[in-house]
Amino acid sequence: MKFNGVEDSSSQGKRFTQTGCSFTYTDAATITMTPSGIDSFASVVTVNQGGQINTVIIRAALTCALTTSGAGGLDTGSEASDKGYYVFLITKPYGKVPKLLCSLSDTSPTMPSGYPFRSDPIWFISNDGDGDIRNFVETNGTCYYITSTVILNTGVAYSGWTLVDASVLAPNNSRALLHSYCRNKNTNDWNAIQVHFNDSDATNSTYRTLKHSSVIRHTNGAPGSQQQWEHGFLNAAAGLYYKWHNNPGSGGSYPALFHIWCRGWTLS
């Protein structure tokens, strides 16, 4: 692929507005973006509020630390636990002094003084319950968490479609890599779980994005059904719903359960 003179075969899976950007985990508060395109350059498209477009060529590694305020760090406020942060490239006019900027918003980061240009989100950081960045590796634009992380830990609600907020682990406008398993409470009662993008799809089961079928409790308490799957998110906080077909029951030595892990994601 060639974009504005920068060719980068590793850009597969990344937004077309960036090429040659490689991201690494540095420490619990910091990530690093290293130019990895041809001649070790990267290219990122930025725009200002007036709609002026500027393609920035990056020649040196950039870091972003959630413990730093402003350019090279967090746009506003203090670092928070259990939050997802979007990473932007920002610059002064004419592409000067490029920096990374983290924000809780994927559309309206608070821009530091003197930096009128910004990109779309080019990466995403997941902060855990201790306020530490979740360790990850990046391969061709896909983020893989070093440790699989639970989005849904119980999942036994039976009162219509249940929303699962995935915004801490997966960015908006992404494809999340998920793994799930479920177990019905009763050994002799078959059940099923459907997964949708939104609860309005319940009117037509054809629209389901995933179905755990033939869910039953094994006598040794093992999960009855396991899946690995992708799920597209326009809005990670409100784009994943599940519903049991029948009441799965609760309690007992082997209670009903439905767990979802996020293995990683790709911006789309």
Short mmCIF file of C-alpha atoms in Angstrom, two decimals:
data_model
loop_
_atom_site.label_atom_id
_atom_site.label_comp_id
_atom_site.label_asym_id
_atom_site.label_seq_id
_atom_site.Cartn_x
_atom_site.Cartn_y
_atom_site.Cartn_z
CA MET A 1 0.00 0.00 0.00
CA LYS A 2 1.25 3.48 -0.81
CA PHE A 3 -0.22 6.58 0.79
CA ASN A 4 1.16 10.06 0.21
CA GLY A 5 4.51 8.62 -0.77
CA VAL A 6 4.82 6.34 2.24
CA GLU A 7 4.60 2.64 1.47
CA ASP A 8 3.89 0.24 4.30
CA SER A 9 3.00 -3.39 3.80
CA SER A 10 2.15 -3.70 7.50
CA SER A 11 -0.76 -1.25 7.23
CA GLN A 12 -3.28 -4.06 6.72
CA GLY A 13 -6.00 -3.77 9.34
CA LYS A 14 -5.28 -0.11 10.11
CA ARG A 15 -7.31 2.93 9.16
CA PHE A 16 -6.39 4.31 5.76
CA THR A 17 -5.56 7.67 7.39
CA GLN A 18 -2.40 6.20 8.93
CA THR A 19 0.45 4.08 7.63
CA GLY A 20 3.64 2.89 9.25
CA CYS A 21 2.50 3.39 12.86
CA SER A 22 3.54 0.63 15.26
CA PHE A 23 2.41 0.71 18.88
CA THR A 24 4.04 -0.93 21.90
CA TYR A 25 3.38 -1.13 25.62
CA THR A 26 6.13 0.77 27.45
CA ASP A 27 5.04 0.64 31.08
CA ALA A 28 1.92 0.85 33.25
CA ALA A 29 1.35 4.49 32.27
CA THR A 30 2.97 4.83 28.84
CA ILE A 31 2.73 3.59 25.25
CA THR A 32 5.12 4.27 22.36
CA MET A 33 4.35 4.79 18.67
CA THR A 34 7.32 3.93 16.43
CA PRO A 35 7.42 4.83 12.71
CA SER A 36 7.82 1.55 10.85
CA GLY A 37 6.99 2.32 7.21
CA ILE A 38 9.42 2.60 4.32
CA ASP A 39 12.64 4.35 5.38
CA SER A 40 11.30 4.10 8.95
CA PHE A 41 8.73 6.87 8.40
CA ALA A 42 5.02 6.99 9.29
CA SER A 43 2.22 9.01 7.72
CA VAL A 44 -0.89 10.28 9.53
CA VAL A 45 -3.65 12.53 8.16
CA THR A 46 -4.70 15.39 10.46
CA VAL A 47 -7.31 18.15 10.15
CA ASN A 48 -8.13 21.41 11.96
CA GLN A 49 -11.54 22.83 12.86
CA GLY A 50 -11.64 24.74 9.59
CA GLY A 51 -11.37 21.51 7.62
CA GLN A 52 -7.79 22.06 6.46
CA ILE A 53 -6.08 18.71 5.92
CA ASN A 54 -2.43 18.14 6.70
CA THR A 55 -0.57 14.86 6.18
CA VAL A 56 2.16 14.53 8.78
CA ILE A 57 5.33 12.52 8.18
CA ILE A 58 6.70 11.16 11.46
CA ARG A 59 10.37 10.29 11.64
CA ALA A 60 10.92 9.54 15.34
CA ALA A 61 9.19 7.56 18.06
CA LEU A 62 6.49 9.30 20.10
CA THR A 63 5.29 8.41 23.59
CA CYS A 64 2.05 9.08 25.38
CA ALA A 65 1.80 8.88 29.18
CA LEU A 66 -1.48 8.98 31.09
CA THR A 67 0.37 10.60 33.99
CA THR A 68 1.30 13.62 31.81
CA SER A 69 -1.04 16.51 31.03
CA GLY A 70 -1.46 17.98 27.55
CA ALA A 71 0.61 17.15 24.47
CA GLY A 72 2.26 13.77 24.95
CA GLY A 73 -0.25 12.81 27.61
CA LEU A 74 -3.84 13.14 28.77
CA ASP A 75 -6.02 15.89 27.28
CA THR A 76 -7.85 16.84 30.49
CA GLY A 77 -8.42 15.62 34.05
CA SER A 78 -6.50 12.89 35.83
CA GLU A 79 -5.85 9.28 34.89
CA ALA A 80 -8.78 7.05 35.83
CA SER A 81 -9.18 3.34 36.49
CA ASP A 82 -11.38 1.06 34.37
CA LYS A 83 -11.49 3.46 31.43
CA GLY A 84 -10.67 3.29 27.75
CA TYR A 85 -8.55 6.08 26.23
CA TYR A 86 -8.31 7.03 22.55
CA VAL A 87 -4.94 8.04 21.13
CA PHE A 88 -4.64 10.86 18.59
CA LEU A 89 -1.79 12.45 16.70
CA ILE A 90 -1.79 16.24 17.17
CA THR A 91 0.44 18.88 15.60
CA LYS A 92 1.12 22.57 15.43
CA PRO A 93 0.55 24.27 12.03
CA TYR A 94 2.42 22.80 9.05
CA GLY A 95 2.82 19.47 10.85
CA LYS A 96 5.34 20.83 13.32
CA VAL A 97 6.08 19.25 16.72
CA PRO A 98 3.88 16.14 16.37
CA LYS A 99 2.73 14.62 19.64
CA LEU A 100 0.35 11.94 20.84
CA LEU A 101 -2.70 12.84 22.91
CA CYS A 102 -4.99 10.56 24.96
CA SER A 103 -8.66 11.28 25.58
CA LEU A 104 -11.76 9.55 26.91
CA SER A 105 -13.55 10.95 23.86
CA ASP A 106 -13.08 9.43 20.42
CA THR A 107 -14.53 12.50 18.67
CA SER A 108 -13.84 15.63 20.76
CA PRO A 109 -10.51 15.57 22.63
CA THR A 110 -9.56 18.74 24.49
CA MET A 111 -6.77 20.19 22.38
CA PRO A 112 -3.68 21.75 23.99
CA SER A 113 -2.94 25.39 23.22
CA GLY A 114 -1.04 25.81 19.96
CA TYR A 115 -2.13 22.44 18.53
CA PRO A 116 -4.97 23.00 16.04
CA PHE A 117 -4.50 19.79 14.01
CA ARG A 118 -5.48 16.27 15.08
CA SER A 119 -6.03 12.88 13.51
CA ASP A 120 -8.84 10.41 13.97
CA PRO A 121 -8.07 7.94 16.78
CA ILE A 122 -5.03 5.91 15.75
CA TRP A 123 -4.87 3.67 18.84
CA PHE A 124 -6.69 2.80 22.05
CA ILE A 125 -5.52 2.21 25.63
CA SER A 126 -7.38 0.10 28.18
CA ASN A 127 -6.74 1.07 31.81
CA ASP A 128 -7.44 -1.65 34.38
CA GLY A 129 -8.90 -1.45 37.88
CA ASP A 130 -5.52 -0.49 39.34
CA GLY A 131 -5.12 2.42 36.92
CA ASP A 132 -2.49 0.57 34.86
CA ILE A 133 -2.45 0.22 31.09
CA ARG A 134 -3.27 -3.34 30.08
CA ASN A 135 -0.25 -4.91 28.43
CA PHE A 136 -0.66 -5.64 24.73
CA VAL A 137 1.11 -6.52 21.53
CA GLU A 138 0.24 -5.10 18.12
CA THR A 139 0.34 -7.14 14.90
CA ASN A 140 -0.54 -5.46 11.61
CA GLY A 141 -2.91 -3.03 13.29
CA THR A 142 -4.60 -5.54 15.60
CA CYS A 143 -4.22 -5.20 19.37
CA TYR A 144 -3.90 -8.44 21.32
CA TYR A 145 -4.10 -8.21 25.10
CA ILE A 146 -1.38 -10.23 26.84
CA THR A 147 -3.96 -11.49 29.33
CA SER A 148 -7.54 -12.16 28.24
CA THR A 149 -9.83 -9.78 30.06
CA VAL A 150 -13.39 -10.41 31.19
CA ILE A 151 -16.12 -8.12 29.87
CA LEU A 152 -19.03 -10.09 31.33
CA ASN A 153 -18.40 -12.16 34.44
CA THR A 154 -21.77 -13.69 35.31
CA GLY A 155 -24.37 -13.15 32.64
CA VAL A 156 -27.39 -14.89 34.14
CA ALA A 157 -29.90 -12.06 33.74
CA TYR A 158 -33.19 -13.25 32.30
CA SER A 159 -35.40 -10.21 31.75
CA GLY A 160 -35.17 -9.45 28.05
CA TRP A 161 -32.08 -8.25 26.24
CA THR A 162 -29.17 -7.37 28.54
CA LEU A 163 -26.60 -4.72 27.58
CA VAL A 164 -22.90 -5.47 28.07
CA ASP A 165 -20.66 -2.37 28.23
CA ALA A 166 -17.37 -3.17 26.46
CA SER A 167 -16.02 0.39 26.28
CA VAL A 168 -13.13 -0.21 28.71
CA LEU A 169 -11.67 -2.94 26.51
CA ALA A 170 -12.71 -2.18 22.93
CA PRO A 171 -12.83 1.16 21.09
CA ASN A 172 -15.73 2.53 19.12
CA ASN A 173 -15.61 1.75 15.40
CA SER A 174 -13.70 -1.49 15.90
CA ARG A 175 -13.93 -5.23 15.51
CA ALA A 176 -13.44 -6.92 18.88
CA LEU A 177 -11.98 -10.40 19.26
CA LEU A 178 -14.10 -12.19 21.85
CA HIS A 179 -14.23 -15.56 23.57
CA SER A 180 -17.22 -16.78 25.54
CA TYR A 181 -18.65 -19.77 27.31
CA CYS A 182 -21.93 -20.48 29.04
CA ARG A 183 -23.60 -23.13 31.17
CA ASN A 184 -27.22 -23.82 31.98
CA LYS A 185 -28.10 -24.62 35.60
CA ASN A 186 -30.07 -27.80 34.99
CA THR A 187 -28.54 -30.96 33.52
CA ASN A 188 -31.62 -32.04 31.57
CA ASP A 189 -32.87 -28.67 30.26
CA TRP A 190 -31.44 -27.45 26.96
CA ASN A 191 -31.04 -23.72 26.50
CA ALA A 192 -29.47 -21.15 24.16
CA ILE A 193 -28.04 -17.62 24.20
CA GLN A 194 -28.38 -15.11 21.38
CA VAL A 195 -26.11 -12.10 20.89
CA HIS A 196 -27.09 -8.96 18.96
CA PHE A 197 -25.74 -5.52 18.09
CA ASN A 198 -28.87 -3.95 19.61
CA ASP A 199 -31.95 -5.13 21.45
CA SER A 200 -34.33 -4.09 18.64
CA ASP A 201 -33.04 -7.03 16.60
CA ALA A 202 -35.03 -9.28 18.91
CA THR A 203 -37.96 -9.02 16.52
CA ASN A 204 -36.08 -11.15 14.00
CA SER A 205 -33.74 -13.87 15.23
CA THR A 206 -32.13 -13.99 11.78
CA TYR A 207 -30.26 -10.80 12.71
CA ARG A 208 -28.39 -12.36 15.60
CA THR A 209 -24.62 -12.08 15.36
CA LEU A 210 -23.98 -15.18 17.45
CA LYS A 211 -25.92 -17.99 19.06
CA HIS A 212 -24.72 -20.35 21.76
CA SER A 213 -26.92 -23.34 21.00
CA SER A 214 -27.34 -26.65 22.82
CA VAL A 215 -26.42 -25.12 26.18
CA ILE A 216 -26.71 -27.65 28.98
CA ARG A 217 -24.93 -28.34 32.26
CA HIS A 218 -22.38 -31.14 32.11
CA THR A 219 -22.40 -33.40 35.13
CA ASN A 220 -18.85 -32.34 36.02
CA GLY A 221 -19.78 -28.66 35.92
CA ALA A 222 -17.82 -27.92 32.73
CA PRO A 223 -19.05 -25.22 30.35
CA GLY A 224 -21.64 -26.47 27.91
CA SER A 225 -20.75 -24.26 24.96
CA GLN A 226 -17.67 -22.23 23.97
CA GLN A 227 -17.13 -19.80 21.10
CA GLN A 228 -14.45 -17.52 19.69
CA TRP A 229 -15.91 -14.74 17.58
CA GLU A 230 -15.63 -11.17 16.29
CA HIS A 231 -18.13 -8.44 17.09
CA GLY A 232 -18.30 -5.08 15.36
CA PHE A 233 -18.72 -1.99 17.52
CA LEU A 234 -19.91 1.42 16.39
CA ASN A 235 -20.47 2.20 20.07
CA ALA A 236 -18.62 -0.12 22.44
CA ALA A 237 -20.70 1.02 25.42
CA ALA A 238 -24.03 0.18 23.79
CA GLY A 239 -23.42 -2.31 21.00
CA LEU A 240 -23.47 -5.76 22.62
CA TYR A 241 -26.66 -7.41 23.90
CA TYR A 242 -27.37 -10.98 24.96
CA LYS A 243 -30.48 -12.94 25.88
CA TRP A 244 -31.10 -16.44 27.22
CA HIS A 245 -33.76 -18.35 25.28
CA ASN A 246 -35.14 -19.88 28.50
CA ASN A 247 -34.66 -19.03 32.15
CA PRO A 248 -31.23 -20.57 32.99
CA GLY A 249 -31.91 -20.74 36.72
CA SER A 250 -29.49 -19.72 39.47
CA GLY A 251 -27.69 -20.99 42.55
CA GLY A 252 -26.58 -24.52 43.33
CA SER A 253 -23.18 -26.20 43.03
CA TYR A 254 -23.03 -25.52 39.28
CA PRO A 255 -24.97 -22.28 38.72
CA ALA A 256 -25.84 -20.91 35.30
CA LEU A 257 -23.25 -18.57 33.82
CA PHE A 258 -22.28 -16.68 30.68
CA HIS A 259 -18.75 -15.23 30.49
CA ILE A 260 -17.24 -13.06 27.72
CA TRP A 261 -13.53 -12.27 27.39
CA CYS A 262 -12.00 -9.64 25.12
CA ARG A 263 -8.86 -10.95 23.44
CA GLY A 264 -8.19 -7.79 21.41
CA TRP A 265 -9.55 -5.51 18.66
CA THR A 266 -8.88 -3.84 15.31
CA LEU A 267 -9.88 -0.29 14.41
CA SER A 268 -12.18 -0.21 11.41
#
